[in-house]
mmCIF file of C-alpha atoms and ligand atoms in Angstrom:
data_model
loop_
_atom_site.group_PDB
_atom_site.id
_atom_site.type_symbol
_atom_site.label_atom_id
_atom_site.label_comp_id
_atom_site.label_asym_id
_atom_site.label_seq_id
_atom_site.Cartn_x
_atom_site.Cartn_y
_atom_site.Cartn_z
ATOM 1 C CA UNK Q 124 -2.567 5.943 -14.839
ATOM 2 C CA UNK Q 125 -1.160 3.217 -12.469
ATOM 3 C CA UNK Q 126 -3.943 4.782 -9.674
ATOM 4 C CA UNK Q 127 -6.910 3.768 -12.140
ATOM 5 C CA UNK Q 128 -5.797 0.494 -13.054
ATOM 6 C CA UNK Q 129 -5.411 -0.415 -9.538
ATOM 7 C CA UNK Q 130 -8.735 0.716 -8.098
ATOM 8 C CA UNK Q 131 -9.872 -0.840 -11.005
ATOM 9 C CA UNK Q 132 -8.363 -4.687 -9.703
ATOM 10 C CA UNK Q 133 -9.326 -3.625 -6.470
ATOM 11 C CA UNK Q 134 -13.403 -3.025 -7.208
ATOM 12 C CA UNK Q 135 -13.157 -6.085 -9.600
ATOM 13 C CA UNK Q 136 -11.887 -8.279 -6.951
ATOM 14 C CA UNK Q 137 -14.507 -6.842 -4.183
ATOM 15 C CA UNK Q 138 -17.743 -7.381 -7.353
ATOM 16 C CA UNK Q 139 -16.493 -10.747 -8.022
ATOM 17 C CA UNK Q 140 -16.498 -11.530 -4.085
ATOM 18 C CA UNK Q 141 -19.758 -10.076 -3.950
ATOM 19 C CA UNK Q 142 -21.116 -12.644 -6.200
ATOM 20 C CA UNK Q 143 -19.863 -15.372 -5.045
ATOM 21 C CA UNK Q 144 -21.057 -14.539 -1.746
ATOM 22 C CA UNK Q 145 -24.447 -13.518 -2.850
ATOM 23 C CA UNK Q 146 -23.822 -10.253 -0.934
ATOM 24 C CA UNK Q 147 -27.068 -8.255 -1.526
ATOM 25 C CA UNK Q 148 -25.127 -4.641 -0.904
ATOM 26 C CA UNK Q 149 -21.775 -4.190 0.433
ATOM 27 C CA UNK Q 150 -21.553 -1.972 2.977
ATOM 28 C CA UNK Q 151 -17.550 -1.170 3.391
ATOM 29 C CA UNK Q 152 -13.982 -1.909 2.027
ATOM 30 C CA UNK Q 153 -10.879 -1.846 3.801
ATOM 31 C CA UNK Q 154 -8.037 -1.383 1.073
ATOM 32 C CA UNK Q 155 -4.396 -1.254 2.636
ATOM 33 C CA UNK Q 156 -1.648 0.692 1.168
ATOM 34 C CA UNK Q 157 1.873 0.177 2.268
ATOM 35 C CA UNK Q 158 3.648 3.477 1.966
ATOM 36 C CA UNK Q 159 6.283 2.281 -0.650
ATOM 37 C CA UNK Q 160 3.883 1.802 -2.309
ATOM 38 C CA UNK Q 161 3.699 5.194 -5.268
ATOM 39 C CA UNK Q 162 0.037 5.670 -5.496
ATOM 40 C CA UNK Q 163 -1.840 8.958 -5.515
ATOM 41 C CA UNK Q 164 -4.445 8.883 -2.454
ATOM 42 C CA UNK Q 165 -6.134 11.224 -4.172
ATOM 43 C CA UNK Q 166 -6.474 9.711 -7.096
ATOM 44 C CA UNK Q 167 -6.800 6.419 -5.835
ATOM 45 C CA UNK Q 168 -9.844 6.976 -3.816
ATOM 46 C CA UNK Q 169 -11.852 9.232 -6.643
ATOM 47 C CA UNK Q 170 -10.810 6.166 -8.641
ATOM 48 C CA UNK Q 171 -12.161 3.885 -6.465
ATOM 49 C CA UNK Q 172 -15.390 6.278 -6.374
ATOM 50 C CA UNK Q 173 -16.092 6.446 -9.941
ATOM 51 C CA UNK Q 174 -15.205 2.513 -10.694
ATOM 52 C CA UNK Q 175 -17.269 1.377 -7.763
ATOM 53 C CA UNK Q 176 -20.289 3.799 -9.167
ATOM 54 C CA UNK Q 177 -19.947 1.947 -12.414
ATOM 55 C CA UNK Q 178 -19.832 -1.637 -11.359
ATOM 56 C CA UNK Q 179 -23.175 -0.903 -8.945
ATOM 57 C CA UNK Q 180 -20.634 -1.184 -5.945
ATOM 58 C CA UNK Q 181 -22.525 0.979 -3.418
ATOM 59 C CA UNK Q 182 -20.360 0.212 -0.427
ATOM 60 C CA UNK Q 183 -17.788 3.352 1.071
ATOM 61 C CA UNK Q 184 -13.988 2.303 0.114
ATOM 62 C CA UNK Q 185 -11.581 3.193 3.140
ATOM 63 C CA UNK Q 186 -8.176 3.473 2.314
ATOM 64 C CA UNK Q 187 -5.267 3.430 4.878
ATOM 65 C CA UNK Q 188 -1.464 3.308 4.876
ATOM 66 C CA UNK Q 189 0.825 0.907 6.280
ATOM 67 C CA UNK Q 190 4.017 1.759 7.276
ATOM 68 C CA UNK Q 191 7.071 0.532 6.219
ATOM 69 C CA UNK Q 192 9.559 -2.076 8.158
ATOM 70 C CA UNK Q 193 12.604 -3.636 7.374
ATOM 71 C CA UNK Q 194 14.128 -6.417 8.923
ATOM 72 C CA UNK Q 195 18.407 -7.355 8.205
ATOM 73 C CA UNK Q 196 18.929 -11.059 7.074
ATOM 74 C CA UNK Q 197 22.076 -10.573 8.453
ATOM 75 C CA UNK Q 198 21.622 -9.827 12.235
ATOM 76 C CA UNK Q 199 17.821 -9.825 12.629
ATOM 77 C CA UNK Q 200 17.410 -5.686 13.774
ATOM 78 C CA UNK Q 201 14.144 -4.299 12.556
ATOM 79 C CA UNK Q 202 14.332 -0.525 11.483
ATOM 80 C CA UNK Q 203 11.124 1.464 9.638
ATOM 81 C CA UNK Q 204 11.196 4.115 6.988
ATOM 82 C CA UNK Q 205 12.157 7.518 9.244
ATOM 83 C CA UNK Q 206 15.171 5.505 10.211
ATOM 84 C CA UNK Q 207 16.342 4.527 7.337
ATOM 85 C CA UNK Q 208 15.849 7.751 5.557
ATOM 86 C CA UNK Q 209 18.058 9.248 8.154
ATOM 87 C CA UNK Q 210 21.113 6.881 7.295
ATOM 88 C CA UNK Q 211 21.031 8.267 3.548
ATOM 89 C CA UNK Q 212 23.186 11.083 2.636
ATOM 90 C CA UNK Q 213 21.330 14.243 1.022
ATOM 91 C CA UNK Q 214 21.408 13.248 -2.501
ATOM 92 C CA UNK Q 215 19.872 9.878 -1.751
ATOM 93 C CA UNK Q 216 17.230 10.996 0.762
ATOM 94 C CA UNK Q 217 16.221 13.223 -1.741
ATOM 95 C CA UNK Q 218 15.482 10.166 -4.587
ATOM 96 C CA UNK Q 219 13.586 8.366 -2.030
ATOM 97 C CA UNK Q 220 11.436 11.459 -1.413
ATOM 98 C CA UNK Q 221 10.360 11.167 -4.698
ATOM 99 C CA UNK Q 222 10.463 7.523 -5.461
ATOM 100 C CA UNK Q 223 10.007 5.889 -1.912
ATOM 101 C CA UNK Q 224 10.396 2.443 -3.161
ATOM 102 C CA UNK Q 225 14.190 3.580 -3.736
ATOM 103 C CA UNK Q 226 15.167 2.807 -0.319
ATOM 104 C CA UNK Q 227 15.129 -0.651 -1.144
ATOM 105 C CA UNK Q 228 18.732 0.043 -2.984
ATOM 106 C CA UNK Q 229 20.364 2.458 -0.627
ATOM 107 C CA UNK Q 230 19.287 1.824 3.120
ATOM 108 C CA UNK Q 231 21.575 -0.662 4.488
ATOM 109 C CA UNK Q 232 21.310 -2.517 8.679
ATOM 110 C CA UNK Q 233 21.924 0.667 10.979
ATOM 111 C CA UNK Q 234 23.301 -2.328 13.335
ATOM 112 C CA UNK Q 235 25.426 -4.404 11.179
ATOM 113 C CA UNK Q 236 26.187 -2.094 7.953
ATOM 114 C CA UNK Q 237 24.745 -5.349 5.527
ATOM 115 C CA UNK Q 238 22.640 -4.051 2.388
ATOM 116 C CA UNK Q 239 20.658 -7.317 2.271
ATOM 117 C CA UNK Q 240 17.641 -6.702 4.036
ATOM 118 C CA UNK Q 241 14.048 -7.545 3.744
ATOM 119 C CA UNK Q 242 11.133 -4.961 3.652
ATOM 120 C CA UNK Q 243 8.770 -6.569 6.340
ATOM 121 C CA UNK Q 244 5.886 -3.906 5.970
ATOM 122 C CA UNK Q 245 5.257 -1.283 3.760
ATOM 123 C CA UNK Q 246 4.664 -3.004 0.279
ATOM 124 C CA UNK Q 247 1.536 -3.789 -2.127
ATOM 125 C CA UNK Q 248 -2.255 -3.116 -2.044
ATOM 126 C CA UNK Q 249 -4.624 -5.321 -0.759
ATOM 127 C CA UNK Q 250 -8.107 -5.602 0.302
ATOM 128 C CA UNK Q 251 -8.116 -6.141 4.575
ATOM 129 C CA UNK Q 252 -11.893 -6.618 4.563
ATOM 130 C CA UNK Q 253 -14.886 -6.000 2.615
ATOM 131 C CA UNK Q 254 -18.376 -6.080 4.917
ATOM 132 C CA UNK Q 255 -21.290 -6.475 3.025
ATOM 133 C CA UNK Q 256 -25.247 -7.709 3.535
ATOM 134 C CA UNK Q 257 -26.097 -11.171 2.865
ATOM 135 C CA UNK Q 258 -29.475 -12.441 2.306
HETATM 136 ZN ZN1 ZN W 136 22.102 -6.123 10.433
#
């Protein structure tokens, strides 16, 4: 369960933060999602619910999606996800439905044509900001 074990990093990182900002209560969490990213927001945020219960993290957990850029390393155009789904032909816009992060290996520049590209946006989980109460 890739969802638990990263709600799981996630409320560890905001508990140890707490501590070593002698936070009395936190009060909210931002956690960013890039949409490449194959998480379950469902899952994720009753995760995130159950772990934060547990650890005494009373604090609401927002979670929000980023979306996805890419930039060419060969020409410099920026394109996002919608874009480069609509380059793919049907059998590869259908992988990337189900594995997003596939995109990676078949979008290519819609300028230039070059495969070797850089995904900007769009990527990883991290924590934007955690508000909390000090003393
Ligand atoms: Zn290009």
């Amino acid at each position: 369960m890739h969802e638990w074990a990263l709600a799981e990093s996630v409320v560890n990182t905001v508990v140890k933060y707490k501590e070593e900002k002698n936070l009395l209560k936190v009060n909210k969490v931002l956690v960013k999602i890039g949409k490449l990213q194959q998480i379950e927001l469902d899952i994720f945020n009753s995760a995130l619910d159950d772990i934060s219960k547990m650890k005494n993290i009373e604090g609401k957990f927002v979670v929000e999606e980023e979306d996805v850029f890419f930039k060419c390393r060969v020409c410099g155009s920026e394109w996002d996800f919608k874009k480069g789904i609509k380059e793919l032909n049907e059998d590869e816009s259908e992988y990337v439905h189900f594995i997003p992060d596939l995109i990676r290996v078949y979008s290519k520049c819609p300028k230039c044509g070059s495969p070797d590209f850089e995904v900007l946006k769009g990527r990883g989980v991290w924590i934007e900001y955690i508000e909390g109460e000090g003393l």
